[in-house]
C-alpha cells in the first residue's frame, strides 16, 4: 500500500545505467533487447557517464485494470489487476556518455545514432528527447577521460 492506495511504486536512478545506455545503442543498431547479441554488446562495451545538468523527477500515476479485474499474461493465463502504479522518470536531466570499444565498433555506434533502425529513448517512448543523442564523434584515451572529465562507471 502506498498512501492508502494499493499498487506499485517504481523508482528511478538519477544516473544512466549501463543496461539503459546499451539498450539505446542496441535499438539504433537493431539489436533485440535481452537477446544474446544484446548481452554480447553489453559485455563488450565500457560505458562511463557524466551528469551535465540535473533536472527533477516526474512521478507518473497510472491506473491498471480491465472490465473483469484481470489482465492477460504472456502464457495465456490471467493475473489480478492491482489498480495503481506510480513510476518515476527523470525530466530535464542531461548526461554525457562515453563508450569504450574498438574504433570499428565506435564508428558503427555513431552511424547507428545518425541513422537508427529503432529510435532511442530513455523511460517511456512518449517522453522523447528534444536534443540529438549524439552530437560529435571524438576519440580520446581512457587516461584523458578519467583524469580530465571526472566521469563515473554506469551502475
Coordinates of N, CA, C and O in Angstrom, one line a residue:
X1 N 0.8 -1.2 0.0 CA 0.0 0.0 0.0 C 0.9 1.2 0.0 O 1.9 1.3 0.7
X2 N 0.5 2.2 -0.7 CA 1.2 3.5 -0.9 C 0.2 4.6 -0.6 O -0.7 4.8 -1.4
X3 N 0.4 5.3 0.5 CA -0.5 6.4 0.8 C -2.0 5.9 0.8 O -2.9 6.6 0.3
X4 N -2.2 4.7 1.3 CA -3.6 4.2 1.4 C -4.1 3.6 0.1 O -5.2 3.2 0.1
X5 N -3.3 3.6 -0.9 CA -3.7 3.0 -2.2 C -2.9 1.8 -2.5 O -1.7 1.8 -2.4
X6 N -3.6 0.7 -2.9 CA -2.9 -0.5 -3.3 C -2.2 -0.3 -4.6 O -2.8 0.3 -5.5
X7 N -1.0 -0.8 -4.8 CA -0.3 -0.6 -6.1 C 1.1 -0.8 -5.9 O 1.6 -1.2 -4.9
X8 N 1.9 -0.3 -7.0 CA 3.3 -0.4 -7.0 C 3.9 0.9 -7.2 O 3.4 1.8 -7.9
X9 N 5.2 1.1 -6.8 CA 6.0 2.3 -7.0 C 7.3 1.9 -7.6 O 8.0 1.1 -7.0
X10 N 7.6 2.4 -8.7 CA 8.8 2.1 -9.4 C 9.7 3.3 -9.4 O 9.5 4.3 -10.1
X11 N 10.8 3.3 -8.7 CA 11.8 4.4 -8.5 C 12.8 4.3 -9.7 O 13.0 3.3 -10.3
X12 N 13.4 5.5 -10.0 CA 14.4 5.5 -11.0 C 15.8 5.9 -10.4 O 15.8 6.5 -9.3
X13 N 16.8 5.5 -11.1 CA 18.2 6.0 -10.7 C 18.3 7.4 -11.2 O 17.6 7.8 -12.2
X14 N 19.2 8.2 -10.6 CA 19.4 9.6 -11.0 C 20.6 9.6 -12.0 O 21.0 10.7 -12.3
X15 N 21.0 8.5 -12.4 CA 22.1 8.4 -13.4 C 21.8 7.3 -14.4 O 21.0 6.4 -14.1
X16 N 22.4 7.4 -15.6 CA 22.0 6.3 -16.6 C 22.7 5.0 -16.2 O 23.9 5.0 -15.8
X17 N 22.0 3.9 -16.3 CA 22.6 2.6 -16.0 C 23.2 2.1 -17.3 O 22.9 2.5 -18.4
X18 N 24.2 1.2 -17.2 CA 24.8 0.6 -18.4 C 23.8 -0.1 -19.2 O 23.8 0.0 -20.5
X19 N 22.9 -0.8 -18.6 CA 21.9 -1.5 -19.4 C 21.0 -0.6 -20.2 O 20.7 -0.8 -21.4
X20 N 20.7 0.6 -19.7 CA 19.9 1.6 -20.4 C 20.6 2.1 -21.6 O 20.1 2.3 -22.7
X21 N 21.9 2.5 -21.4 CA 22.7 3.0 -22.5 C 22.9 2.0 -23.5 O 22.8 2.3 -24.7
X22 N 23.2 0.7 -23.1 CA 23.4 -0.3 -24.1 C 22.1 -0.6 -24.9 O 22.0 -0.8 -26.1
X23 N 21.0 -0.4 -24.2 CA 19.6 -0.6 -24.8 C 19.4 0.4 -25.9 O 18.9 0.1 -26.9
X24 N 19.8 1.7 -25.6 CA 19.7 2.7 -26.6 C 20.6 2.5 -27.8 O 20.2 2.6 -29.0
X25 N 21.8 2.1 -27.5 CA 22.8 1.7 -28.6 C 22.2 0.6 -29.4 O 22.2 0.6 -30.6
X26 N 21.8 -0.5 -28.7 CA 21.2 -1.6 -29.4 C 20.0 -1.3 -30.2 O 19.9 -1.8 -31.3
X27 N 19.2 -0.4 -29.8 CA 18.0 0.0 -30.5 C 18.4 0.6 -31.9 O 17.9 0.3 -32.9
X28 N 19.4 1.5 -31.8 CA 19.8 2.2 -33.0 C 20.4 1.2 -34.0 O 20.4 1.4 -35.2
X29 N 21.0 0.1 -33.5 CA 21.7 -0.9 -34.4 C 20.7 -2.0 -34.7 O 21.1 -2.9 -35.5
X30 N 19.5 -2.0 -34.2 CA 18.5 -3.1 -34.5 C 18.7 -4.3 -33.7 O 18.3 -5.4 -34.1
X31 N 19.4 -4.3 -32.5 CA 19.7 -5.4 -31.7 C 18.5 -5.7 -30.8 O 18.1 -4.8 -30.0
X32 N 17.9 -6.8 -30.8 CA 16.7 -7.1 -30.0 C 17.1 -7.1 -28.5 O 18.1 -7.6 -28.1
X33 N 16.3 -6.4 -27.7 CA 16.5 -6.3 -26.3 C 16.5 -7.6 -25.6 O 15.7 -8.5 -25.9
X34 N 17.5 -7.8 -24.7 CA 17.6 -9.1 -23.9 C 18.0 -10.3 -24.8 O 18.0 -11.4 -24.3
X35 N 18.4 -10.1 -26.0 CA 18.9 -11.2 -26.9 C 20.3 -11.5 -26.5 O 21.0 -10.7 -25.8
X36 N 20.9 -12.6 -27.1 CA 22.3 -12.9 -26.9 C 23.1 -11.8 -27.5 O 24.1 -11.4 -26.8
X37 N 22.8 -11.3 -28.6 CA 23.5 -10.2 -29.2 C 23.5 -8.9 -28.3 O 24.5 -8.2 -28.2
X38 N 22.4 -8.7 -27.6 CA 22.4 -7.5 -26.7 C 23.4 -7.8 -25.6 O 24.1 -6.9 -25.2
X39 N 23.4 -9.0 -25.0 CA 24.3 -9.2 -23.8 C 25.7 -9.3 -24.3 O 26.6 -8.9 -23.5
X40 N 26.0 -9.7 -25.5 CA 27.4 -9.6 -26.1 C 27.8 -8.2 -26.2 O 28.9 -7.8 -25.8
X41 N 26.9 -7.3 -26.7 CA 27.2 -5.9 -26.8 C 27.4 -5.3 -25.4 O 28.4 -4.5 -25.1
X42 N 26.6 -5.7 -24.4 CA 26.7 -5.2 -23.0 C 28.1 -5.6 -22.5 O 28.7 -4.7 -21.8
X43 N 28.5 -6.8 -22.7 CA 29.8 -7.2 -22.1 C 31.0 -6.6 -22.9 O 32.1 -6.5 -22.3
X44 N 30.8 -6.3 -24.1 CA 31.9 -5.7 -24.9 C 32.2 -4.2 -24.6 O 33.3 -3.8 -24.6
X45 N 31.1 -3.5 -24.3 CA 31.3 -2.0 -24.1 C 31.7 -1.6 -22.7 O 31.2 -2.1 -21.7
X46 N 32.5 -0.6 -22.6 CA 32.9 0.0 -21.4 C 32.2 1.4 -21.4 O 32.5 2.2 -22.3
X47 N 31.2 1.6 -20.5 CA 30.4 2.8 -20.6 C 30.6 3.6 -19.3 O 30.5 3.1 -18.2
X48 N 30.9 4.9 -19.5 CA 31.0 5.8 -18.3 C 30.1 7.0 -18.6 O 29.6 7.2 -19.7
X49 N 29.8 7.8 -17.6 CA 28.9 8.9 -17.7 C 29.3 10.1 -16.9 O 30.1 10.0 -16.0
X50 N 28.7 11.2 -17.3 CA 28.9 12.5 -16.5 C 27.6 13.2 -16.5 O 27.0 13.3 -17.6
X51 N 27.1 13.7 -15.4 CA 25.9 14.5 -15.3 C 26.3 15.9 -15.7 O 27.1 16.5 -15.1
X52 N 25.6 16.4 -16.7 CA 25.9 17.8 -17.2 C 24.8 18.8 -16.8 O 25.0 20.0 -16.8
X53 N 23.6 18.2 -16.5 CA 22.5 19.1 -16.0 C 21.6 18.2 -15.1 O 21.1 17.2 -15.6
X54 N 21.3 18.7 -13.9 CA 20.3 18.0 -13.1 C 19.0 18.6 -13.2 O 18.8 19.8 -13.2
X55 N 18.0 17.8 -13.4 CA 16.6 18.3 -13.5 C 15.8 17.8 -12.3 O 16.2 18.0 -11.2
X56 N 14.6 17.3 -12.5 CA 13.8 16.8 -11.5 C 13.2 15.5 -11.8 O 13.4 15.0 -12.9
X57 N 12.5 14.9 -10.9 CA 11.9 13.6 -11.0 C 10.4 13.8 -11.2 O 9.7 14.5 -10.5
X58 N 9.8 13.2 -12.3 CA 8.4 13.2 -12.6 C 7.8 11.9 -12.1 O 8.4 10.8 -12.4
X59 N 6.8 11.9 -11.3 CA 6.1 10.7 -10.9 C 4.8 10.6 -11.7 O 3.9 11.4 -11.7
X60 N 4.8 9.5 -12.5 CA 3.6 9.3 -13.4 C 2.7 8.3 -12.7 O 3.1 7.3 -12.2
X61 N 1.4 8.7 -12.5 CA 0.4 8.0 -11.9 C -0.4 7.2 -12.9 O -1.0 7.9 -13.8
X62 N -0.4 5.9 -12.9 CA -1.1 5.1 -13.9 C -2.1 4.2 -13.2 O -1.8 3.6 -12.1
X63 N -3.2 4.0 -13.8 CA -4.2 3.0 -13.4 C -4.2 1.8 -14.3 O -4.0 2.0 -15.5
X64 N -4.3 0.6 -13.7 CA -4.3 -0.6 -14.5 C -5.5 -1.4 -14.1 O -5.9 -1.6 -13.0
X65 N -6.2 -1.8 -15.2 CA -7.5 -2.5 -14.9 C -8.1 -3.1 -16.1 O -7.6 -2.8 -17.2
X66 N -9.2 -3.8 -15.9 CA -10.0 -4.3 -17.0 C -11.4 -4.5 -16.5 O -11.7 -4.4 -15.4
X67 N -12.3 -4.8 -17.4 CA -13.7 -5.0 -17.1 C -13.9 -6.1 -16.0 O -14.7 -6.0 -15.1
X68 N -13.1 -7.2 -16.2 CA -13.3 -8.3 -15.2 C -12.3 -8.3 -14.1 O -12.3 -9.2 -13.2
X69 N -11.4 -7.3 -14.0 CA -10.5 -7.2 -12.9 C -9.2 -8.0 -13.1 O -8.4 -8.1 -12.2
X70 N -9.0 -8.6 -14.3 CA -7.8 -9.4 -14.5 C -7.2 -8.9 -15.8 O -7.8 -8.5 -16.7
X71 N -5.9 -9.2 -15.9 CA -5.1 -8.8 -17.1 C -4.5 -10.1 -17.7 O -4.1 -11.0 -16.9
X72 N -4.4 -10.2 -19.0 CA -3.9 -11.4 -19.6 C -2.4 -11.5 -19.4 O -1.7 -10.5 -19.3
X73 N -1.8 -12.7 -19.3 CA -0.4 -12.9 -19.1 C 0.2 -13.4 -20.4 O -0.6 -13.9 -21.3
X74 N 1.5 -13.4 -20.6 CA 2.1 -13.9 -21.8 C 1.8 -15.3 -22.1 O 1.7 -15.8 -23.2
X75 N 1.7 -16.1 -21.0 CA 1.5 -17.6 -21.2 C 0.0 -18.0 -21.4 O -0.3 -19.1 -21.4
X76 N -0.8 -17.0 -21.6 CA -2.3 -17.2 -21.8 C -3.1 -17.3 -20.6 O -4.3 -17.4 -20.7
X77 N -2.5 -17.1 -19.4 CA -3.3 -17.1 -18.2 C -3.8 -15.7 -17.9 O -3.8 -14.8 -18.7
X78 N -4.2 -15.5 -16.6 CA -4.6 -14.2 -16.2 C -4.0 -13.9 -14.8 O -3.8 -14.7 -14.0
X79 N -3.8 -12.6 -14.6 CA -3.4 -12.1 -13.2 C -4.3 -11.0 -12.8 O -4.9 -10.2 -13.6
X80 N -4.4 -10.8 -11.5 CA -5.3 -9.8 -11.0 C -4.7 -8.4 -11.3 O -3.5 -8.2 -11.1
X81 N -5.5 -7.5 -11.7 CA -5.1 -6.1 -12.0 C -5.0 -5.4 -10.6 O -6.0 -5.4 -9.9
X82 N -3.8 -4.9 -10.3 CA -3.6 -4.3 -9.0 C -4.1 -2.8 -8.9 O -4.0 -2.3 -7.8
X83 N -4.5 -2.2 -9.9 CA -5.2 -0.9 -9.9 C -4.3 0.3 -10.1 O -4.6 1.1 -10.9
X84 N -3.2 0.5 -9.3 CA -2.5 1.7 -9.4 C -1.0 1.4 -9.5 O -0.5 0.5 -8.9
X85 N -0.4 2.2 -10.3 CA 1.1 2.1 -10.5 C 1.7 3.5 -10.5 O 1.1 4.4 -11.2
X86 N 2.7 3.8 -9.8 CA 3.4 5.1 -9.9 C 4.8 4.8 -10.4 O 5.5 3.9 -9.8
X87 N 5.3 5.5 -11.4 CA 6.6 5.3 -12.0 C 7.3 6.6 -12.0 O 6.8 7.7 -12.5
X88 N 8.6 6.6 -11.6 CA 9.4 7.8 -11.6 C 10.1 7.9 -13.0 O 10.6 6.9 -13.5
X89 N 10.2 9.1 -13.5 CA 11.0 9.4 -14.7 C 11.8 10.7 -14.5 O 11.4 11.6 -13.8
X90 N 13.0 10.7 -15.0 CA 13.8 11.9 -14.9 C 13.3 12.9 -16.0 O 13.1 12.5 -17.1
X91 N 13.3 14.2 -15.7 CA 13.0 15.2 -16.7 C 14.0 16.3 -16.6 O 14.4 16.7 -15.5
X92 N 14.4 16.8 -17.7 CA 15.3 17.9 -17.9 C 16.7 17.5 -17.3 O 17.5 18.4 -16.9
X93 N 17.1 16.3 -17.3 CA 18.4 15.8 -16.9 C 19.2 15.8 -18.2 O 18.6 15.5 -19.3
X94 N 20.5 16.0 -18.1 CA 21.4 15.8 -19.3 C 22.6 15.0 -18.9 O 23.2 15.3 -17.8
X95 N 23.0 14.1 -19.7 CA 24.2 13.3 -19.4 C 25.1 13.2 -20.6 O 24.6 13.3 -21.7
X96 N 26.4 13.0 -20.4 CA 27.3 12.7 -21.4 C 27.6 11.2 -21.2 O 27.9 10.8 -20.0
X97 N 27.6 10.4 -22.2 CA 28.0 9.0 -22.1 C 29.3 8.8 -22.9 O 29.4 9.4 -24.0
X98 N 30.2 8.1 -22.3 CA 31.5 7.8 -23.0 C 31.5 6.3 -23.2 O 31.4 5.5 -22.2
X99 N 31.7 5.9 -24.4 CA 31.7 4.5 -24.8 C 33.1 4.0 -25.2 O 33.7 4.6 -26.1
X100 N 33.6 3.0 -24.5 CA 34.9 2.4 -24.8 C 34.6 1.1 -25.6 O 33.9 0.2 -25.2
X101 N 35.3 1.1 -26.8 CA 35.2 -0.1 -27.7 C 36.2 0.1 -28.8 O 36.9 1.1 -28.8
X102 N 36.3 -0.9 -29.7 CA 37.2 -0.8 -30.8 C 36.7 0.4 -31.7 O 35.6 0.8 -31.7
X103 N 37.7 0.9 -32.4 CA 37.4 2.1 -33.3 C 36.3 1.7 -34.3 O 35.4 2.5 -34.6
X104 N 36.3 0.4 -34.8 CA 35.3 0.0 -35.7 C 33.9 -0.1 -35.1 O 32.9 0.4 -35.7
X105 N 33.8 -0.6 -33.8 CA 32.5 -0.6 -33.1 C 32.0 0.8 -32.8 O 30.8 1.1 -33.0
X106 N 32.9 1.7 -32.4 CA 32.5 3.1 -32.2 C 31.9 3.7 -33.4 O 30.9 4.5 -33.3
X107 N 32.6 3.5 -34.5 CA 32.0 4.1 -35.8 C 30.7 3.5 -36.1 O 29.7 4.2 -36.5
X108 N 30.5 2.2 -35.9 CA 29.2 1.5 -36.1 C 28.1 2.2 -35.2 O 27.0 2.4 -35.6
X109 N 28.5 2.4 -33.9 CA 27.5 3.0 -33.0 C 27.2 4.4 -33.4 O 26.0 4.8 -33.4
X110 N 28.2 5.2 -33.8 CA 27.9 6.6 -34.3 C 27.0 6.6 -35.5 O 26.0 7.3 -35.5
X111 N 27.3 5.7 -36.4 CA 26.4 5.6 -37.6 C 25.0 5.2 -37.2 O 24.0 5.6 -37.8
X112 N 24.9 4.3 -36.2 CA 23.6 3.9 -35.7 C 22.7 5.0 -35.2 O 21.5 5.1 -35.4
X113 N 23.4 5.9 -34.4 CA 22.7 7.1 -33.9 C 22.3 8.1 -35.0 O 21.3 8.7 -34.9
X114 N 23.1 8.1 -36.0 CA 22.8 9.1 -37.2 C 21.7 8.5 -38.0 O 20.9 9.3 -38.6
X115 N 21.6 7.2 -38.1 CA 20.6 6.6 -39.0 C 20.0 5.4 -38.2 O 20.3 4.2 -38.6
X116 N 19.2 5.6 -37.2 CA 18.8 4.5 -36.3 C 17.8 3.5 -36.9 O 16.9 4.0 -37.7
X117 N 17.9 2.3 -36.6 CA 16.9 1.3 -37.0 C 15.7 1.5 -36.2 O 14.6 1.5 -36.7
X118 N 15.9 1.6 -34.9 CA 14.8 2.0 -33.9 C 15.2 3.2 -33.2 O 16.4 3.4 -32.8
X119 N 14.3 4.1 -33.0 CA 14.6 5.4 -32.3 C 15.0 5.1 -30.8 O 14.3 4.4 -30.1
X120 N 16.1 5.7 -30.3 CA 16.5 5.6 -28.9 C 15.6 6.4 -28.0 O 15.2 7.5 -28.4
X121 N 15.4 6.0 -26.8 CA 14.7 6.8 -25.8 C 15.0 6.2 -24.4 O 15.5 5.1 -24.3
X122 N 14.9 7.0 -23.4 CA 15.0 6.6 -22.0 C 13.6 6.7 -21.4 O 12.9 7.7 -21.5
X123 N 13.3 5.7 -20.6 CA 12.0 5.7 -20.0 C 10.8 5.3 -20.9 O 10.8 4.3 -21.5
X124 N 9.9 6.2 -21.0 CA 8.7 6.0 -21.9 C 8.9 6.5 -23.3 O 9.5 7.6 -23.5
X125 N 8.4 5.8 -24.2 CA 8.5 6.3 -25.6 C 7.9 7.6 -25.8 O 8.3 8.4 -26.7
X126 N 6.8 7.9 -25.1 CA 6.1 9.2 -25.2 C 6.9 10.3 -24.6 O 6.6 11.5 -24.9
X127 N 7.9 10.1 -23.8 CA 8.7 11.1 -23.2 C 10.0 11.2 -24.0 O 11.1 10.8 -23.5
X128 N 9.9 11.6 -25.2 CA 11.1 11.6 -26.1 C 12.0 12.8 -25.8 O 11.6 13.8 -25.2
X129 N 13.2 12.7 -26.3 CA 14.2 13.8 -26.1 C 14.0 14.9 -27.1 O 13.4 14.7 -28.2
X130 N 14.5 16.1 -26.7 CA 14.4 17.2 -27.7 C 15.7 17.7 -28.2 O 15.8 18.7 -28.8
X131 N 16.8 16.9 -27.9 CA 18.1 17.2 -28.5 C 18.7 15.9 -29.0 O 18.3 14.8 -28.6
X132 N 19.5 16.0 -30.0 CA 20.2 14.8 -30.5 C 20.9 14.0 -29.4 O 21.5 14.6 -28.6
X133 N 20.8 12.7 -29.5 CA 21.6 11.9 -28.5 C 23.1 12.0 -28.8 O 23.9 12.0 -27.9
X134 N 23.5 12.0 -30.0 CA 24.9 12.1 -30.4 C 25.1 13.3 -31.2 O 24.5 13.5 -32.2
X135 N 26.1 14.1 -30.8 CA 26.4 15.3 -31.5 C 27.8 15.3 -32.1 O 28.0 16.1 -33.1
X136 N 28.7 14.6 -31.5 CA 30.1 14.6 -32.0 C 30.6 13.2 -31.9 O 30.2 12.3 -31.2
X137 N 31.7 12.9 -32.7 CA 32.4 11.7 -32.7 C 33.8 12.0 -32.4 O 34.5 12.5 -33.2
X138 N 34.2 11.8 -31.1 CA 35.6 12.1 -30.7 C 36.2 10.9 -30.1 O 35.6 10.2 -29.3
X139 N 37.5 10.6 -30.5 CA 38.2 9.6 -29.9 C 39.2 10.2 -28.9 O 40.0 11.1 -29.2
X140 N 39.1 9.7 -27.6 CA 40.0 10.2 -26.6 C 40.5 9.0 -25.8 O 39.9 7.9 -25.8
X141 N 41.7 9.1 -25.2 CA 42.2 8.0 -24.5 C 41.5 7.8 -23.1 O 40.9 8.7 -22.6
X142 N 41.5 6.6 -22.6 CA 40.9 6.3 -21.4 C 41.5 7.1 -20.2 O 40.8 7.6 -19.3
X143 N 42.8 7.3 -20.3 CA 43.5 8.1 -19.3 C 43.0 9.5 -19.3 O 42.8 10.1 -18.2
X144 N 42.9 10.1 -20.5 CA 42.4 11.5 -20.6 C 41.0 11.6 -20.1 O 40.7 12.6 -19.4
X145 N 40.2 10.6 -20.4 CA 38.8 10.6 -20.0 C 38.7 10.6 -18.5 O 38.0 11.4 -17.9
X146 N 39.5 9.7 -17.8 CA 39.4 9.6 -16.4 C 40.0 10.8 -15.6 O 39.6 11.2 -14.6
X147 N 41.1 11.3 -16.2 CA 41.8 12.4 -15.5 C 41.2 13.7 -15.6 O 41.2 14.5 -14.7
X148 N 40.6 14.0 -16.8 CA 40.2 15.4 -17.1 C 38.7 15.6 -17.1 O 38.2 16.7 -16.9
X149 N 37.9 14.5 -17.3 CA 36.5 14.7 -17.4 C 35.6 14.3 -16.2 O 34.4 14.5 -16.2
X150 N 36.3 13.7 -15.2 CA 35.6 13.4 -14.0 C 34.3 12.5 -14.3 O 33.2 12.9 -13.9
X151 N 34.5 11.4 -14.9 CA 33.4 10.5 -15.3 C 33.3 9.4 -14.3 O 34.2 9.2 -13.5
X152 N 32.2 8.7 -14.3 CA 31.9 7.6 -13.4 C 31.4 6.4 -14.2 O 30.9 6.5 -15.3
X153 N 31.6 5.2 -13.7 CA 31.1 4.0 -14.3 C 29.6 3.9 -14.1 O 29.1 4.3 -13.1
X154 N 28.9 3.5 -15.1 CA 27.5 3.3 -15.1 C 27.1 2.2 -14.1 O 27.8 1.1 -14.2
X155 N 26.1 2.3 -13.3 CA 25.7 1.2 -12.5 C 25.0 0.1 -13.3 O 24.6 0.3 -14.3

